[in-house]
Short mmCIF file of C-alpha atoms (C1' of nucleotides) in Angstrom, two decimals:
data_model
loop_
_atom_site.label_atom_id
_atom_site.label_comp_id
_atom_site.label_asym_id
_atom_site.label_seq_id
_atom_site.Cartn_x
_atom_site.Cartn_y
_atom_site.Cartn_z
CA MET A 249 1.43 4.83 33.85
CA PRO A 250 -1.86 3.70 32.32
CA ALA A 251 -2.06 1.26 29.43
CA ASP A 252 -0.72 3.03 26.39
CA PRO A 253 -3.51 5.21 25.05
CA VAL A 254 -2.56 4.42 21.47
CA PRO A 255 -1.57 0.81 20.80
CA THR A 256 1.24 0.98 18.30
CA ARG A 257 2.04 -1.84 15.95
CA LEU A 258 4.94 -2.40 13.65
CA ARG A 259 4.41 -3.77 10.21
CA LEU A 260 7.32 -4.66 8.04
CA ARG A 261 7.81 -5.63 4.47
CA LEU A 262 10.81 -7.27 2.91
CA LEU A 263 11.73 -6.11 -0.57
CA PHE A 264 13.71 -8.65 -2.51
CA GLY A 265 15.24 -6.90 -5.46
CA THR A 266 12.74 -5.05 -7.58
CA ASP A 267 9.72 -7.31 -7.86
CA ALA A 268 9.47 -9.91 -5.15
CA MET A 269 8.29 -8.88 -1.74
CA LEU A 270 6.97 -10.40 1.43
CA GLY A 271 4.75 -8.50 3.81
CA PRO A 272 2.07 -9.00 6.42
CA GLY A 273 -0.56 -10.01 3.86
CA LYS A 274 1.36 -12.92 2.40
CA ALA A 275 2.56 -14.02 5.82
CA ASP A 276 -0.97 -14.09 7.20
CA LEU A 277 -2.12 -15.95 4.13
CA LEU A 278 0.53 -18.60 4.62
CA GLN A 279 -0.55 -18.97 8.20
CA GLN A 280 -4.21 -19.32 7.27
CA ILE A 281 -3.40 -21.92 4.65
CA ARG A 282 -1.43 -23.80 7.24
CA GLU A 283 -4.37 -23.69 9.63
CA THR A 284 -7.21 -24.36 7.21
CA GLY A 285 -5.51 -26.63 4.71
CA SER A 286 -7.10 -24.74 1.85
CA ILE A 287 -6.40 -21.69 -0.24
CA SER A 288 -10.05 -20.81 -0.57
CA ALA A 289 -10.76 -21.26 3.12
CA ALA A 290 -7.75 -19.13 3.94
CA GLY A 291 -9.00 -16.44 1.61
CA ARG A 292 -12.46 -16.54 3.13
CA ALA A 293 -11.04 -16.25 6.60
CA MET A 294 -9.21 -13.12 5.54
CA GLY A 295 -12.07 -11.61 3.57
CA MET A 296 -10.13 -12.06 0.38
CA SER A 297 -11.32 -13.49 -2.92
CA TYR A 298 -10.04 -16.91 -3.85
CA LYS A 299 -8.49 -15.46 -6.96
CA ARG A 300 -6.46 -12.97 -5.03
CA ALA A 301 -5.34 -15.56 -2.51
CA TRP A 302 -4.33 -17.88 -5.30
CA SER A 303 -2.42 -15.11 -7.06
CA LEU A 304 -0.43 -14.37 -3.94
CA VAL A 305 0.38 -18.04 -3.54
CA GLU A 306 1.51 -18.18 -7.14
CA GLU A 307 3.79 -15.19 -6.61
CA MET A 308 5.35 -16.73 -3.56
CA ASN A 309 5.83 -20.11 -5.16
CA ALA A 310 7.58 -18.41 -8.07
CA ALA A 311 9.80 -16.25 -5.93
CA PHE A 312 11.48 -18.97 -3.91
CA ARG A 313 13.64 -21.88 -4.96
CA GLU A 314 10.91 -24.28 -4.00
CA PRO A 315 7.17 -23.73 -3.69
CA LEU A 316 5.92 -22.60 -0.29
CA VAL A 317 2.47 -24.04 -0.82
CA GLN A 318 1.63 -27.40 -2.28
CA SER A 319 -1.88 -27.74 -3.60
CA ALA A 320 -3.94 -30.61 -4.94
CA ARG A 321 -7.24 -30.61 -6.69
CA GLY A 322 -9.94 -33.17 -6.90
CA GLY A 323 -10.43 -35.90 -4.37
CA ALA A 324 -12.84 -36.49 -1.56
CA SER A 325 -12.87 -32.98 -0.23
CA GLY A 326 -12.31 -31.41 -3.62
CA GLY A 327 -8.68 -30.75 -2.99
CA GLY A 328 -6.60 -28.70 -0.61
CA ALA A 329 -3.34 -26.99 0.05
CA GLN A 330 -0.65 -27.10 2.66
CA LEU A 331 2.67 -25.53 3.45
CA THR A 332 5.80 -27.24 2.29
CA ALA A 333 8.86 -27.41 4.50
CA MET A 334 10.07 -24.33 2.68
CA GLY A 335 6.77 -22.64 3.38
CA GLU A 336 7.04 -23.43 7.06
CA ALA A 337 10.57 -22.09 7.12
CA VAL A 338 9.66 -18.85 5.38
CA LEU A 339 6.65 -18.22 7.59
CA ALA A 340 8.63 -18.94 10.73
CA GLY A 341 11.45 -16.73 9.50
CA TYR A 342 9.14 -13.82 8.80
CA ARG A 343 7.50 -14.09 12.23
CA ARG A 344 10.90 -14.22 13.83
CA ILE A 345 11.98 -11.10 11.97
CA GLU A 346 8.83 -9.33 13.10
CA GLU A 347 9.46 -10.29 16.67
CA ILE A 348 13.12 -9.36 16.65
CA ALA A 349 12.47 -5.99 15.06
CA ALA A 350 9.61 -5.12 17.40
CA GLU A 351 11.69 -6.10 20.37
CA ALA A 352 14.81 -4.26 19.32
CA ALA A 353 13.05 -1.06 18.37
CA GLY A 354 10.41 -1.20 21.08
CA ALA A 355 11.81 1.58 23.18
CA GLU A 356 12.24 3.94 20.23
CA ILE A 357 8.76 3.15 18.99
CA ALA A 358 7.27 3.84 22.38
CA ALA A 359 9.13 7.15 22.48
CA LEU A 360 7.66 8.17 19.13
CA ALA A 361 4.20 7.09 20.17
CA GLY A 362 4.54 9.35 23.18
CA PHE A 363 4.56 12.34 20.83
CA LEU A 364 1.15 11.47 19.47
CA ARG A 365 -1.89 13.51 20.18
CA ASP A 366 -4.05 11.71 22.71
CA MET A 367 -7.14 11.22 20.59
CA PRO A 368 -6.29 11.28 16.90
CA ASP A 369 -9.94 10.82 15.99
CA GLY A 370 -12.98 12.41 17.50
CA LYS A 371 -13.93 9.42 19.64
CA MET Q 138 30.60 -15.67 -1.35
CA PRO Q 139 29.75 -13.05 -3.98
CA ALA Q 140 27.82 -9.89 -3.23
CA ASP Q 141 24.28 -10.90 -2.37
CA PRO Q 142 22.55 -11.65 -5.66
CA VAL Q 143 19.33 -10.10 -4.44
CA PRO Q 144 19.72 -6.90 -2.43
CA THR Q 145 17.08 -7.08 0.27
CA ARG Q 146 15.65 -4.03 1.92
CA LEU Q 147 13.42 -3.64 4.91
CA ARG Q 148 10.58 -1.17 4.93
CA LEU Q 149 8.60 -0.58 8.04
CA ARG Q 150 5.47 1.23 8.91
CA LEU Q 151 4.26 2.33 12.32
CA LEU Q 152 0.54 1.98 12.91
CA PHE Q 153 -0.71 4.24 15.64
CA GLY Q 154 -4.16 3.06 16.61
CA THR Q 155 -6.55 2.77 13.74
CA ASP Q 156 -5.96 5.83 11.60
CA ALA Q 157 -2.61 7.47 12.10
CA MET Q 158 0.42 5.87 10.54
CA LEU Q 159 3.97 6.71 9.65
CA GLY Q 160 5.84 4.96 6.87
CA PRO Q 161 8.63 5.48 4.38
CA GLY Q 162 6.66 7.95 2.29
CA LYS Q 163 6.00 10.41 5.05
CA ALA Q 164 9.48 10.03 6.43
CA ASP Q 165 11.05 10.78 3.06
CA LEU Q 166 8.74 13.73 2.65
CA LEU Q 167 9.82 15.16 5.98
CA GLN Q 168 13.42 14.76 4.96
CA GLN Q 169 12.87 16.50 1.64
CA ILE Q 170 11.08 19.37 3.31
CA ARG Q 171 13.96 19.68 5.68
CA GLU Q 172 16.40 19.79 2.79
CA THR Q 173 14.49 22.01 0.39
CA GLY Q 174 12.65 24.29 2.80
CA SER Q 175 9.48 23.93 0.78
CA ILE Q 176 6.56 21.58 0.54
CA SER Q 177 6.21 22.03 -3.19
CA ALA Q 178 9.93 21.54 -3.84
CA ALA Q 179 9.88 18.44 -1.68
CA GLY Q 180 6.94 17.10 -3.63
CA ARG Q 181 8.63 17.82 -6.94
CA ALA Q 182 11.78 16.06 -5.79
CA MET Q 183 9.71 12.99 -5.02
CA GLY Q 184 7.59 13.08 -8.14
CA MET Q 185 4.54 13.86 -6.06
CA SER Q 186 1.93 16.53 -6.63
CA TYR Q 187 1.97 19.51 -4.29
CA LYS Q 188 -1.52 18.65 -3.20
CA ARG Q 189 -0.58 15.19 -2.13
CA ALA Q 190 2.53 16.39 -0.31
CA TRP Q 191 0.47 19.01 1.47
CA SER Q 192 -2.16 16.45 2.46
CA LEU Q 193 0.46 14.21 4.01
CA VAL Q 194 1.88 17.14 5.94
CA GLU Q 195 -1.59 17.99 7.17
CA GLU Q 196 -2.11 14.43 8.36
CA MET Q 197 1.15 14.40 10.22
CA ASN Q 198 0.57 17.78 11.80
CA ALA Q 199 -2.81 16.59 13.02
CA ALA Q 200 -1.54 13.30 14.38
CA PHE Q 201 1.08 14.63 16.77
CA ARG Q 202 0.78 16.90 19.77
CA GLU Q 203 2.58 19.66 17.91
CA PRO Q 204 2.97 20.22 14.17
CA LEU Q 205 5.95 18.56 12.52
CA VAL Q 206 6.10 21.10 9.72
CA GLN Q 207 5.74 24.82 10.05
CA SER Q 208 4.79 26.61 6.89
CA ALA Q 209 4.51 30.25 5.90
CA ARG Q 210 3.05 31.83 2.84
CA GLY Q 211 3.76 35.09 1.14
CA GLY Q 212 7.02 36.94 1.53
CA ALA Q 213 10.06 37.39 -0.64
CA SER Q 214 10.28 33.84 -1.88
CA GLY Q 215 6.55 33.27 -1.76
CA GLY Q 216 6.72 31.30 1.43
CA GLY Q 217 8.25 28.08 2.60
CA ALA Q 218 8.18 25.31 5.14
CA GLN Q 219 10.51 23.76 7.63
CA LEU Q 220 10.59 21.09 10.25
CA THR Q 221 9.77 22.01 13.80
CA ALA Q 222 11.74 20.58 16.68
CA MET Q 223 9.04 17.94 16.90
CA GLY Q 224 9.42 17.26 13.22
CA GLU Q 225 13.15 16.78 13.59
CA ALA Q 226 12.58 14.46 16.52
CA VAL Q 227 10.04 12.33 14.71
CA LEU Q 228 12.15 12.03 11.58
CA ALA Q 229 15.23 11.13 13.58
CA GLY Q 230 13.24 8.65 15.62
CA TYR Q 231 11.88 6.92 12.54
CA ARG Q 232 15.32 6.65 10.96
CA ARG Q 233 16.68 5.26 14.17
CA ILE Q 234 13.93 2.66 14.29
CA GLU Q 235 14.69 1.68 10.70
CA GLU Q 236 18.33 1.29 11.49
CA ILE Q 237 17.84 -0.66 14.69
CA ALA Q 238 15.35 -3.04 13.10
CA ALA Q 239 17.51 -3.67 10.04
CA GLU Q 240 20.51 -4.31 12.21
CA ALA Q 241 18.77 -6.58 14.68
CA ALA Q 242 17.02 -8.68 12.07
CA GLY Q 243 19.82 -8.61 9.51
CA ALA Q 244 20.89 -12.20 9.98
CA GLU Q 245 17.36 -13.56 9.79
CA ILE Q 246 16.62 -11.47 6.73
CA ALA Q 247 19.72 -12.71 4.99
CA ALA Q 248 18.70 -16.26 5.81
CA LEU Q 249 15.30 -15.75 4.21
CA ALA Q 250 16.83 -14.09 1.19
CA GLY Q 251 18.96 -17.17 0.77
CA PHE Q 252 15.83 -19.16 -0.02
CA LEU Q 253 15.02 -16.97 -2.98
CA ARG Q 254 15.27 -18.14 -6.50
CA ASP Q 255 18.36 -16.67 -8.12
CA MET Q 256 16.68 -14.67 -10.85
CA PRO Q 257 13.14 -13.79 -9.92
CA ASP Q 258 12.69 -11.97 -13.21
CA GLY Q 259 13.84 -12.96 -16.64
CA LYS Q 260 16.80 -10.58 -16.69
"C1'" DT D 17 -21.41 -41.88 -13.79
"C1'" DT D 18 -22.93 -38.28 -11.42
"C1'" DG D 19 -22.07 -34.93 -8.01
"C1'" DC D 20 -19.28 -32.34 -5.00
"C1'" DG D 21 -15.76 -29.19 -3.43
"C1'" DA D 22 -11.67 -27.17 -4.21
"C1'" DT D 23 -7.98 -25.72 -7.42
"C1'" DA D 24 -6.90 -23.10 -11.63
"C1'" DT D 25 -7.38 -19.18 -14.79
"C1'" DG D 26 -9.52 -15.87 -17.92
"C1'" DT D 27 -12.65 -11.71 -18.55
"C1'" DT D 28 -15.26 -7.90 -17.18
"C1'" DT D 29 -16.79 -4.48 -13.92
"C1'" DC D 30 -16.19 -1.11 -10.51
"C1'" DG D 31 -14.42 2.04 -7.10
"C1'" DA D 32 -10.89 4.41 -4.68
"C1'" DC D 33 -6.87 7.12 -4.96
"C1'" DG D 34 -3.96 10.14 -7.04
"C1'" DA D 35 -3.03 13.44 -10.97
"C1'" DA D 36 -4.26 17.27 -13.08
"C1'" DC D 37 -6.46 21.48 -13.20
"C1'" DA D 38 -8.19 25.68 -11.23
"C1'" DT D 39 -8.22 29.52 -7.85
"C1'" DA D 40 -7.66 32.11 -3.81
"C1'" DT D 41 -4.44 33.97 -0.43
"C1'" DT D 42 -0.37 35.86 1.61
"C1'" DG D 43 3.52 39.12 2.34
"C1'" DC D 44 7.94 40.61 0.81
"C1'" DT D 45 10.31 43.20 -3.30
"C1'" DT D 46 10.83 46.41 -6.66
"C1'" DA J 69 0.69 49.19 -6.84
"C1'" DA J 70 2.09 45.50 -9.19
"C1'" DG J 71 4.36 41.08 -9.35
"C1'" DC J 72 6.08 36.94 -7.77
"C1'" DA J 73 6.46 32.40 -5.56
"C1'" DA J 74 4.77 29.41 -2.54
"C1'" DT J 75 0.99 27.92 0.58
"C1'" DA J 76 -3.87 26.52 0.84
"C1'" DT J 77 -7.97 24.14 -0.90
"C1'" DG J 78 -11.63 22.71 -3.91
"C1'" DT J 79 -13.09 20.03 -8.23
"C1'" DT J 80 -12.71 17.07 -12.05
"C1'" DC J 81 -10.64 13.37 -14.58
"C1'" DG J 82 -7.92 8.90 -15.39
"C1'" DT J 83 -6.14 4.97 -14.25
"C1'" DC J 84 -4.58 1.00 -11.88
"C1'" DG J 85 -5.70 -2.72 -9.05
"C1'" DA J 86 -8.97 -5.42 -6.82
"C1'" DA J 87 -13.67 -7.48 -6.88
"C1'" DA J 88 -16.88 -9.87 -9.15
"C1'" DC J 89 -18.20 -13.00 -12.43
"C1'" DA J 90 -17.53 -16.96 -15.33
"C1'" DT J 91 -15.63 -21.49 -16.52
"C1'" DA J 92 -12.74 -25.40 -16.79
"C1'" DT J 93 -10.53 -29.18 -14.47
"C1'" DC J 94 -9.56 -32.70 -11.22
"C1'" DG J 95 -10.27 -37.00 -8.33
"C1'" DC J 96 -12.63 -39.36 -4.90
"C1'" DA J 97 -17.25 -40.98 -3.03
"C1'" DA J 98 -21.79 -42.46 -3.28
#
DNA sequence: TTGCGATATGTTTCGACGAACATATTGCTT
DNA sequence: AAGCAATATGTTCGTCGAAACATATCGCAA
């Protein structure tokens, strides 16, 4: 068989109770913060305003027992941010969940994708 | 241990290529159509305008090789809609994927939920 | 002590998406 | 032939959330 004509991805979102949630956006943000060492740089890398990035960080820090992101302002480089141990754990956990789910449901997902029309768009 | 303080749910969305996607909303809509035999009744049951429900149906019908919903207008009861065999298959497949993913990742999800603050809100 | 770069946070502006509204159409029933 | 109930589809109107804009603050370095 040829490479699958329609690459199918699985995105998942965890709903904690009524308000708190963790999805691909926050996970990617955590990862970018981890890589760039800055909330603003992470936001830029994702085409997201600093304000929005910061808001998401604030939500996450409030939702868990301990903050996921530790930030500092001032200093030589103006400040920065990095993941706490809790932040590392949550990010790793989310990635693991993604992987496990995609793996477990892979066959079913492929079956569904097989029902798709070949070219959904006009391309 | 007591019942989990924060009931955690998993919602997943399948992204087919760039445009087509299938998530909880469309799946629930399919199920309601199946149960009510009508697009408008399904929309009402979900607090969704007929127009929106119809649009979603149109998207789904266009995305797959065969329509998922077959509709008829006119007639004794004014018309109606029902799932095609393809529609039944897609709905069942999505539910199965949900179940498999939740089951496979259950332990990891519970672990993450354990990191949550007890009362995210003020309640 | 001035400047820089990033965090922190409030206010205003804007645009997309859905709701609401409005019709047209269809085919049984009576 | 008239009426009904639901599909089908276009148009307008509101609203919520994000973007954009605007400051304030911090701490090191030069």
